[in-house]
Amino acid sequence: MSKTSDDGPLAAYLAKRDFSKTPEPTGGKGGAGPEGRPVFVVQKHRASTLHYDFRLEVGGVLKSWAVPKGPSMSPKDKRLAVAVEDHPVDYAGFEGTIPADEYGAGPVIVWDAGVYRNLSAMKEDGPKTMQEAIAAGHVEVALEGEKLRGGFALVHTKMGGKERNWLLIKMRDEAADDAGGSDITDARPDSVVSGRSIDEVGEGE
Ligand code: MN
């Protein structure tokens, strides 16, 4: 069950968790989506505060940001996205309850999931790969989820002088919704894999 490498890309993830207690994945399983395409997932997580974990598969891990207000389909909204530790790719399928006293204790549901395209790859100049885009602090992806569709930008603003602070912004395209897009987390609150609400998953906590 335990992971042998203590200095790989998942070192921070592994160090925070006791896998004899939490049902979260240890890594090493899972992989890319259909036809080898990279996956994204948004997990609704009720830990000490409710937030949405936005994750993109990049280079064999899930690059991850915690979004307190969740994503919006309105380009008018700029949602704080706090960079957190890389997660294993098989975390994308995780739905369940992290036990009390464990890191991130509380229920998790797969709020949205699908595959994505790196929009930077098609640009004339600037960063091309996802790794380059993240290093440059400006990521543009097209999401193909059940709830989230079309372009999204992640911009490394470092607001408040905090290295971890990015913004998640819906790009303007045919999927954008200025009128009702801000409320997608309330309008469509439940899991896309099980149909369950976060309260149902968290029952018996
Ligand atoms: Mn979380």
PDB file of N, CA and C and ligand atoms in Angstrom, residues 43 45 47 51-53 55 66, ligand 1:
ATOM      1  N   GLN A  43     -13.615  18.503  -7.882  1.00  0.00           N
ATOM      2  CA  GLN A  43     -14.178  17.799  -6.734  1.00  0.00           C
ATOM      3  C   GLN A  43     -14.710  18.801  -5.714  1.00  0.00           C
ATOM      4  N   HIS A  45     -15.615  19.581  -2.106  1.00  0.00           N
ATOM      5  CA  HIS A  45     -14.990  19.037  -0.896  1.00  0.00           C
ATOM      6  C   HIS A  45     -15.413  19.884   0.301  1.00  0.00           C
ATOM      7  N   ALA A  47     -14.455  20.300   3.593  1.00  0.00           N
ATOM      8  CA  ALA A  47     -13.479  20.125   4.675  1.00  0.00           C
ATOM      9  C   ALA A  47     -13.817  21.158   5.747  1.00  0.00           C
ATOM     10  N   HIS A  51     -15.211  23.913  -0.542  1.00  0.00           N
ATOM     11  CA  HIS A  51     -14.476  24.464  -1.685  1.00  0.00           C
ATOM     12  C   HIS A  51     -14.545  23.460  -2.829  1.00  0.00           C
ATOM     13  N   TYR A  52     -14.014  23.876  -3.965  1.00  0.00           N
ATOM     14  CA  TYR A  52     -14.010  23.035  -5.161  1.00  0.00           C
ATOM     15  C   TYR A  52     -12.562  22.861  -5.591  1.00  0.00           C
ATOM     16  N   ASP A  53     -12.102  21.611  -5.693  1.00  0.00           N
ATOM     17  CA  ASP A  53     -10.725  21.339  -6.102  1.00  0.00           C
ATOM     18  C   ASP A  53     -10.696  21.126  -7.611  1.00  0.00           C
ATOM     19  N   ARG A  55      -8.674  20.263 -10.903  1.00  0.00           N
ATOM     20  CA  ARG A  55      -7.464  19.499 -11.172  1.00  0.00           C
ATOM     21  C   ARG A  55      -7.342  19.206 -12.666  1.00  0.00           C
ATOM     22  N   ALA A  66      -7.379  24.861  -5.219  1.00  0.00           N
ATOM     23  CA  ALA A  66      -8.602  24.909  -4.416  1.00  0.00           C
ATOM     24  C   ALA A  66      -9.315  26.222  -4.716  1.00  0.00           C
TER      25      ALA A  66
HETATM   26 MN    MN B   1      -9.826  20.003  -1.040  1.00  0.00          MN
END
